[in-house]
mmCIF file of C-alpha atoms in Angstrom:
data_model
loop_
_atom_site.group_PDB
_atom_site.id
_atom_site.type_symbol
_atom_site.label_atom_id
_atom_site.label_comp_id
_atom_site.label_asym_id
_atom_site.label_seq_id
_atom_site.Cartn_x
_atom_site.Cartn_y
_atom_site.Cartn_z
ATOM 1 C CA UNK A 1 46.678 65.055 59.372
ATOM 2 C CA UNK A 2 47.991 61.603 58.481
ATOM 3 C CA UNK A 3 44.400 59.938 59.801
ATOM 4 C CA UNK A 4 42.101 62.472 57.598
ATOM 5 C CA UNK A 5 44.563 61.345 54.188
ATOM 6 C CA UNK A 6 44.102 57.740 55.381
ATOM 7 C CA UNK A 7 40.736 57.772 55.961
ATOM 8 C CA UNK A 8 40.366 59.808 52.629
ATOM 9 C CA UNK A 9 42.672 57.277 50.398
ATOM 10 C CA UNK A 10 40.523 53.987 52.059
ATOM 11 C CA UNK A 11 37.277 55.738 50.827
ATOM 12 C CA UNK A 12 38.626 56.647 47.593
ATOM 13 C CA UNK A 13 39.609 53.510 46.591
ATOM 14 C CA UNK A 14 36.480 51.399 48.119
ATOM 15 C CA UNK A 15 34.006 51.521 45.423
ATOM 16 C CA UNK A 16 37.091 50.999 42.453
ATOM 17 C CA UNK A 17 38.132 47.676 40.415
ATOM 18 C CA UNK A 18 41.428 45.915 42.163
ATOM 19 C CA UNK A 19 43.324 47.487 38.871
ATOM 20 C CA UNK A 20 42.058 50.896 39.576
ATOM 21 C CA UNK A 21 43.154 50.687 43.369
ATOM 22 C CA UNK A 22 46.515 49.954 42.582
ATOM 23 C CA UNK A 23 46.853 52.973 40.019
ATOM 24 C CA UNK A 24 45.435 55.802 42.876
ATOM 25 C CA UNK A 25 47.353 54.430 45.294
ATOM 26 C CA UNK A 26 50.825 54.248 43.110
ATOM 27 C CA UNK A 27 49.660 58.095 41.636
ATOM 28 C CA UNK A 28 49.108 58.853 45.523
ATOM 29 C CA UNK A 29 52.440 57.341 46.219
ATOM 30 C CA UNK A 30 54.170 59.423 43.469
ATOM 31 C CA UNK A 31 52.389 62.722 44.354
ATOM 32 C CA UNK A 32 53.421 62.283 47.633
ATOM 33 C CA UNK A 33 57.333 61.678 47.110
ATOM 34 C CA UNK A 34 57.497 64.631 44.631
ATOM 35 C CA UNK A 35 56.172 67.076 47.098
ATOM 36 C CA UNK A 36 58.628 66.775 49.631
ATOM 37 C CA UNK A 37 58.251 70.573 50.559
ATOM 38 C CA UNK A 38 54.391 71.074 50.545
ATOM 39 C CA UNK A 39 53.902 68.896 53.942
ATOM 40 C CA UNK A 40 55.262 67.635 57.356
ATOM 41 C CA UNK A 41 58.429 64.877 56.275
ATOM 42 C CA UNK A 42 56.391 62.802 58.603
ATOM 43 C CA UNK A 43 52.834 63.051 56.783
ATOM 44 C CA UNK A 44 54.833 61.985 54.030
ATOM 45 C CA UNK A 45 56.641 59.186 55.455
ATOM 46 C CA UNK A 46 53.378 58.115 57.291
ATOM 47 C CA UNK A 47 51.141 58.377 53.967
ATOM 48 C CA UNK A 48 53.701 57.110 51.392
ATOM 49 C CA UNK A 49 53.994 53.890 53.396
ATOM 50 C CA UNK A 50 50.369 53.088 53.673
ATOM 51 C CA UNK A 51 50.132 53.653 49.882
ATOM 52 C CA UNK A 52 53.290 50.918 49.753
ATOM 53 C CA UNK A 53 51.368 48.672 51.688
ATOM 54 C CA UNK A 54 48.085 48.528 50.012
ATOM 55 C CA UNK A 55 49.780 48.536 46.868
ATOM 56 C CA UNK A 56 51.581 45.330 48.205
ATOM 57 C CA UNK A 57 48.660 43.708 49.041
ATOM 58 C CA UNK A 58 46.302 44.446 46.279
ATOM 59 C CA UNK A 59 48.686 43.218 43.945
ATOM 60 C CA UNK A 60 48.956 40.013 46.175
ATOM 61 C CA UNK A 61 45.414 39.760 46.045
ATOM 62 C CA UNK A 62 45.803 40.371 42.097
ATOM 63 C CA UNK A 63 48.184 37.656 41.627
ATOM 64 C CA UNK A 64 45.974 35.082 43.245
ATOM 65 C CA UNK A 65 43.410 35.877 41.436
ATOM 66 C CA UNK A 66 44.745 35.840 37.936
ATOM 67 C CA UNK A 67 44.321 33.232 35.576
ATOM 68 C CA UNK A 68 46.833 33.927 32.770
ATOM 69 C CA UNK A 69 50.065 33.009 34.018
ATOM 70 C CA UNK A 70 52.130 31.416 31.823
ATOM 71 C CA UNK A 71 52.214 28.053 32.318
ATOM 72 C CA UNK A 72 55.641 26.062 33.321
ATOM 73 C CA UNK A 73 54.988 24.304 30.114
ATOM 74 C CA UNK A 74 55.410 27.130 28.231
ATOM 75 C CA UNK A 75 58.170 28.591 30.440
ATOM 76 C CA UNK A 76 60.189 25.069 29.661
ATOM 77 C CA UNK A 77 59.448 25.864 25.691
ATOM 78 C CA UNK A 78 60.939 29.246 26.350
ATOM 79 C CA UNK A 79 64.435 28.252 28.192
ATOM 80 C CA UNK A 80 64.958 25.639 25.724
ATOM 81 C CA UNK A 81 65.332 27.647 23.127
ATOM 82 C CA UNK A 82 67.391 29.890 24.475
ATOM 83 C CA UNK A 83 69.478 27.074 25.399
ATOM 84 C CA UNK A 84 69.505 26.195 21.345
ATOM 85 C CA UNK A 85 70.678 29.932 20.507
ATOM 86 C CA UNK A 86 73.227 30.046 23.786
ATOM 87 C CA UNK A 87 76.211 29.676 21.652
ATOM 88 C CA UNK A 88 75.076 31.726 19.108
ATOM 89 C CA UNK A 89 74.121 34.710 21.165
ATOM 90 C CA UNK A 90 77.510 34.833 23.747
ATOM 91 C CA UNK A 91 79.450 36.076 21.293
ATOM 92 C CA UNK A 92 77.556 38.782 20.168
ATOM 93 C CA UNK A 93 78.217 41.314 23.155
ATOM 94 C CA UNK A 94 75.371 43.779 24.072
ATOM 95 C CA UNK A 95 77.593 45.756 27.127
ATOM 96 C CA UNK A 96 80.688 47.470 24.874
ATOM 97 C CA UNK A 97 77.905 49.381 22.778
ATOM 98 C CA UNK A 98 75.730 50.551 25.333
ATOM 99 C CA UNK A 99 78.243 51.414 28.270
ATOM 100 C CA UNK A 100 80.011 53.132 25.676
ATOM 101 C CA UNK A 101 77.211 54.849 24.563
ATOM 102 C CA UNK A 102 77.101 53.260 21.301
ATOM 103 C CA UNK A 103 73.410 53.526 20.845
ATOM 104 C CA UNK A 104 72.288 52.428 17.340
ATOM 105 C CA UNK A 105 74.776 49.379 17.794
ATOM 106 C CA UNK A 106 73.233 47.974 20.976
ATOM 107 C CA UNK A 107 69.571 48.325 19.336
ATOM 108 C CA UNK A 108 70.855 46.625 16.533
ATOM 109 C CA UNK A 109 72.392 43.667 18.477
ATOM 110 C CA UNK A 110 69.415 43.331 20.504
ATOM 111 C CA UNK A 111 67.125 43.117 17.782
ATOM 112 C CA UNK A 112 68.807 40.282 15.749
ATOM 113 C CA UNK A 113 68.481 38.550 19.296
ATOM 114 C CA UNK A 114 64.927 38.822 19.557
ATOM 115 C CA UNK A 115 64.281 37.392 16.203
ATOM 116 C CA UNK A 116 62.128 34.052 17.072
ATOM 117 C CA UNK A 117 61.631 31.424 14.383
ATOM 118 C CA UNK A 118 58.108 30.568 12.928
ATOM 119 C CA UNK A 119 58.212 27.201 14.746
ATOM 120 C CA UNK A 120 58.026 28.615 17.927
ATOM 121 C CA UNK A 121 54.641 28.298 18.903
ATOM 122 C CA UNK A 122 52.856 30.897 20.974
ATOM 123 C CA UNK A 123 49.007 30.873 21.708
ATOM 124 C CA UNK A 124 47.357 34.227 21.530
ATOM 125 C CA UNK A 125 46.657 35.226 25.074
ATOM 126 C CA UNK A 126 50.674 33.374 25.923
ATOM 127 C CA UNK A 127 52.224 36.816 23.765
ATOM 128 C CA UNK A 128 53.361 39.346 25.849
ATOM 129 C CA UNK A 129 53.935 37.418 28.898
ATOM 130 C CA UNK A 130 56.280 34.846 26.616
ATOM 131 C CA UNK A 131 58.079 37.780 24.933
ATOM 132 C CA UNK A 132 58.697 39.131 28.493
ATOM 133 C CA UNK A 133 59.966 36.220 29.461
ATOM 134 C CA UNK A 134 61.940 35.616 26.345
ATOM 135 C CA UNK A 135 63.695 39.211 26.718
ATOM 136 C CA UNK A 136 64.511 38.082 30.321
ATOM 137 C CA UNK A 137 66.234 35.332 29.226
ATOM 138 C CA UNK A 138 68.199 37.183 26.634
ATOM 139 C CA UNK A 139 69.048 39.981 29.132
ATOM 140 C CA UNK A 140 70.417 38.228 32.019
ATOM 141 C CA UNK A 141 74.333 36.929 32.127
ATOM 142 C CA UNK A 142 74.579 39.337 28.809
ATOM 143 C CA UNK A 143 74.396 42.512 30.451
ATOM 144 C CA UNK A 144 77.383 42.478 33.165
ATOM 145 C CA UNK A 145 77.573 45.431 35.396
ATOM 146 C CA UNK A 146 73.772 45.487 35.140
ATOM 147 C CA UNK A 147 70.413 44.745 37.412
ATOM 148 C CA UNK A 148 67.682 43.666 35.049
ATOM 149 C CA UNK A 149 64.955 43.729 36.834
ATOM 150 C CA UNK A 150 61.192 43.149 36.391
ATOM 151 C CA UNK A 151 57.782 44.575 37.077
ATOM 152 C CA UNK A 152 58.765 46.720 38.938
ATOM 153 C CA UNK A 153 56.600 49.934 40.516
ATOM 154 C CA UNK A 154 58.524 53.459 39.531
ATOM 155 C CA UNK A 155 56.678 56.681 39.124
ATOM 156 C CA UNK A 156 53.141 55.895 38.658
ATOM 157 C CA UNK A 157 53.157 52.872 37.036
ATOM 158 C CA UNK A 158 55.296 49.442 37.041
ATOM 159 C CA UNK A 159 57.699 48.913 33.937
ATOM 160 C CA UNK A 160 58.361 45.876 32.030
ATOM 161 C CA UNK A 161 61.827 45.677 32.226
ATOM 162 C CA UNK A 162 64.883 48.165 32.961
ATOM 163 C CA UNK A 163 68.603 47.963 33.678
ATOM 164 C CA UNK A 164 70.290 49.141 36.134
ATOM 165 C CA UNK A 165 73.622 49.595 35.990
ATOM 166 C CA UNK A 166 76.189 49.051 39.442
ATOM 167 C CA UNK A 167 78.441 52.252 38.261
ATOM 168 C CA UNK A 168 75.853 55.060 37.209
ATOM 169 C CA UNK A 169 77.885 56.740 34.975
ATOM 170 C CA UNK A 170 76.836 53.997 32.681
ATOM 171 C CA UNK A 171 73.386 54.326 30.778
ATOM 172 C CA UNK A 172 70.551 52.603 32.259
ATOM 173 C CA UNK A 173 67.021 51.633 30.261
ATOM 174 C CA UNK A 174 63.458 51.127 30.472
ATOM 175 C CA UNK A 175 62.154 49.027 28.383
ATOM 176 C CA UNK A 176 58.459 48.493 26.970
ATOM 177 C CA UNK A 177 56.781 45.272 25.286
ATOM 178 C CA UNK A 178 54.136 45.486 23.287
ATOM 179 C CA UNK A 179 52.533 42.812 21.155
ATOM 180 C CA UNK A 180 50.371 43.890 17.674
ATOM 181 C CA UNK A 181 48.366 42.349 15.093
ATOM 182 C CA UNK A 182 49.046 42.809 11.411
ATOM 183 C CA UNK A 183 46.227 45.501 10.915
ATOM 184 C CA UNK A 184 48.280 47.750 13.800
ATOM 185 C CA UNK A 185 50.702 50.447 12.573
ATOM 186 C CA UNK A 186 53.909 49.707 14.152
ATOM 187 C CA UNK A 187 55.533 53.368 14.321
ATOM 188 C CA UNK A 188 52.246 54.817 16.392
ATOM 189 C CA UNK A 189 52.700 51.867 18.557
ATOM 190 C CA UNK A 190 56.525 52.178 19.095
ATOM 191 C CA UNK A 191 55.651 55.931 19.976
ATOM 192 C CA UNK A 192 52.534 55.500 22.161
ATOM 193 C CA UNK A 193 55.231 52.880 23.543
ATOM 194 C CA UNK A 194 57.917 55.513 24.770
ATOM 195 C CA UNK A 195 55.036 58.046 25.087
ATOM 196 C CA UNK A 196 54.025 55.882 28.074
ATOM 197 C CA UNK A 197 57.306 55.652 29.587
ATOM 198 C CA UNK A 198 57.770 59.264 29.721
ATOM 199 C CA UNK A 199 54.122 59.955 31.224
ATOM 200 C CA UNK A 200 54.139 57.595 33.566
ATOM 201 C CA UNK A 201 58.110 58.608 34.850
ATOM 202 C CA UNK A 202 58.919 54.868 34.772
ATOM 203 C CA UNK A 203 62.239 56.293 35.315
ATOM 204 C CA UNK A 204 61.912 57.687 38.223
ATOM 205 C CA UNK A 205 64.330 55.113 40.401
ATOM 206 C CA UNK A 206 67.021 54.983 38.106
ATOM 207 C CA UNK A 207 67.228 58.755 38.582
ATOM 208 C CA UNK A 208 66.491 58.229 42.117
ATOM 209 C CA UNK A 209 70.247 56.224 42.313
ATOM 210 C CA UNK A 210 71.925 58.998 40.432
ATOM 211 C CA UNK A 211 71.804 57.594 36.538
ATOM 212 C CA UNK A 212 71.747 60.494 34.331
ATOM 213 C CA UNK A 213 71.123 59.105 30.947
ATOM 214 C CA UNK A 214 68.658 56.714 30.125
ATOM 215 C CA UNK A 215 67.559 54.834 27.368
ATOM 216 C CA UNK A 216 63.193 54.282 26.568
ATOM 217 C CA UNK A 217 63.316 51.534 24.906
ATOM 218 C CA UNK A 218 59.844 50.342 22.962
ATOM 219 C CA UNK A 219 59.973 46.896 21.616
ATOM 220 C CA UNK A 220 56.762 45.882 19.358
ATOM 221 C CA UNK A 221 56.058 42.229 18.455
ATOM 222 C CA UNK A 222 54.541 41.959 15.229
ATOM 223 C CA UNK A 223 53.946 38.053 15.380
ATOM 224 C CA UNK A 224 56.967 37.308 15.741
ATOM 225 C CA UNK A 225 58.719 40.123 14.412
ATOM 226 C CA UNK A 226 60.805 42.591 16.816
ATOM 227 C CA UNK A 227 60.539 46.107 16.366
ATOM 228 C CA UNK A 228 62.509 48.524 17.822
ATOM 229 C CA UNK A 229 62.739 52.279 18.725
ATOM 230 C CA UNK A 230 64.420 53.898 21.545
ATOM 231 C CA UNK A 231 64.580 57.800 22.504
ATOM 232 C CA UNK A 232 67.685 58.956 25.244
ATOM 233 C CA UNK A 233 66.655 60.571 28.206
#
């Protein structure tokens, strides 16, 4: 049974772009884990680890071949300004408000962190992988009792960010980055934002390790501009 899905899965994907492969095999992946009672727990185990596999090495292959990574120029640009704002941001707190569960507050905070001045230079194509980065940066050492982590594969899709927290009575989030020009409207993007998050069950692990509420957080650049909307799940 395990050979036929195999064989099937390696002729699906032959004829598809590298993107495309990844997405049926991560939508294979998921089908396969949420089905636990339709087939043999060993067809499962068997299939849902070749899926992991070729995932793992298409996006290998992926990496290779892309071409725009940030530079360690850029990255440089990006620590040192969070080194500028350091002092300014420690004191403003981001875990009291959102282990205890006070929502609006922690959006607030997190938005007057992402505020980045005009002089802060960011080529077009740098955007989203700079405000990525730049959240990153923002995130980790301020979020104790948490695992940020990154790019990361859950449901059938990979996430930009989420948090995990070590006790999961605590809220975790998934968070989404999008970057807009001026002629965008922001509130259809900050919905087709958690819309996304939802349909693609990016939070599938943190349910996975027993987290009961979670945050979808959309975040929406507008130059430089944070918006912010977030829906509890």
């Amino acid at each position: 049974m395990f050979f036929k899905a195999k064989a099937h899965i390696s002729q699906a994907i032959n004829e598809l772009s590298l993107n495309d492969k990844i997405k049926y095999l991560i939508e294979n992946k998921y089908y396969y884990t949420q089905n636990e009672g339709s087939f043999p727990s060993k067809f499962i185990k068997d299939t849902v680890e070749f899926c992991a596999s070729l995932i793992e090495k298409y996006k290998e292959i992926r990496q290779s071949e892309e071409t725009n990574q940030v530079s360690d120029e850029v990255k440089k640009m990006v620590e040192g300004y969070l080194s500028l704002i350091t002092n300014n941001i420690q004191s403003n707190d981001l875990i009291s408000p959102l282990t205890e569960k006070k929502y609006d507050e922690f959006i607030s905070k997190l938005t007057a962190m992402l505020y980045i001045p005009s002089f802060f230079d960011i080529k077009g194509d740098d955007k989203e992988h700079i405000f990525h980065i730049y959240l990153l940066g923002v995130l980790q050492g301020r979020v104790t009792g948490y695992k940020v982590s990154s790019n990361k594969e859950s449901g059938i899709g990979r996430y930009d960010i989420s948090l995990y927290p070590i006790e999961n009575s605590n809220p975790g989030a998934i968070i989404e980055i999008k970057k807009i020009d001026n002629t965008s409207n922001i509130e259809l993007e900050l919905n087709e934002a958690i819309k996304q998050i939802e349909n693609k069950h990016y939070n599938t692990e943190l349910k996975s390790f027993g987290v009961n509420t979670i945050l979808n957080i959309a975040i929406v650049f507008e130059g430089l501009q944070p918006h912010i909307q977030y829906k509890i799940n």
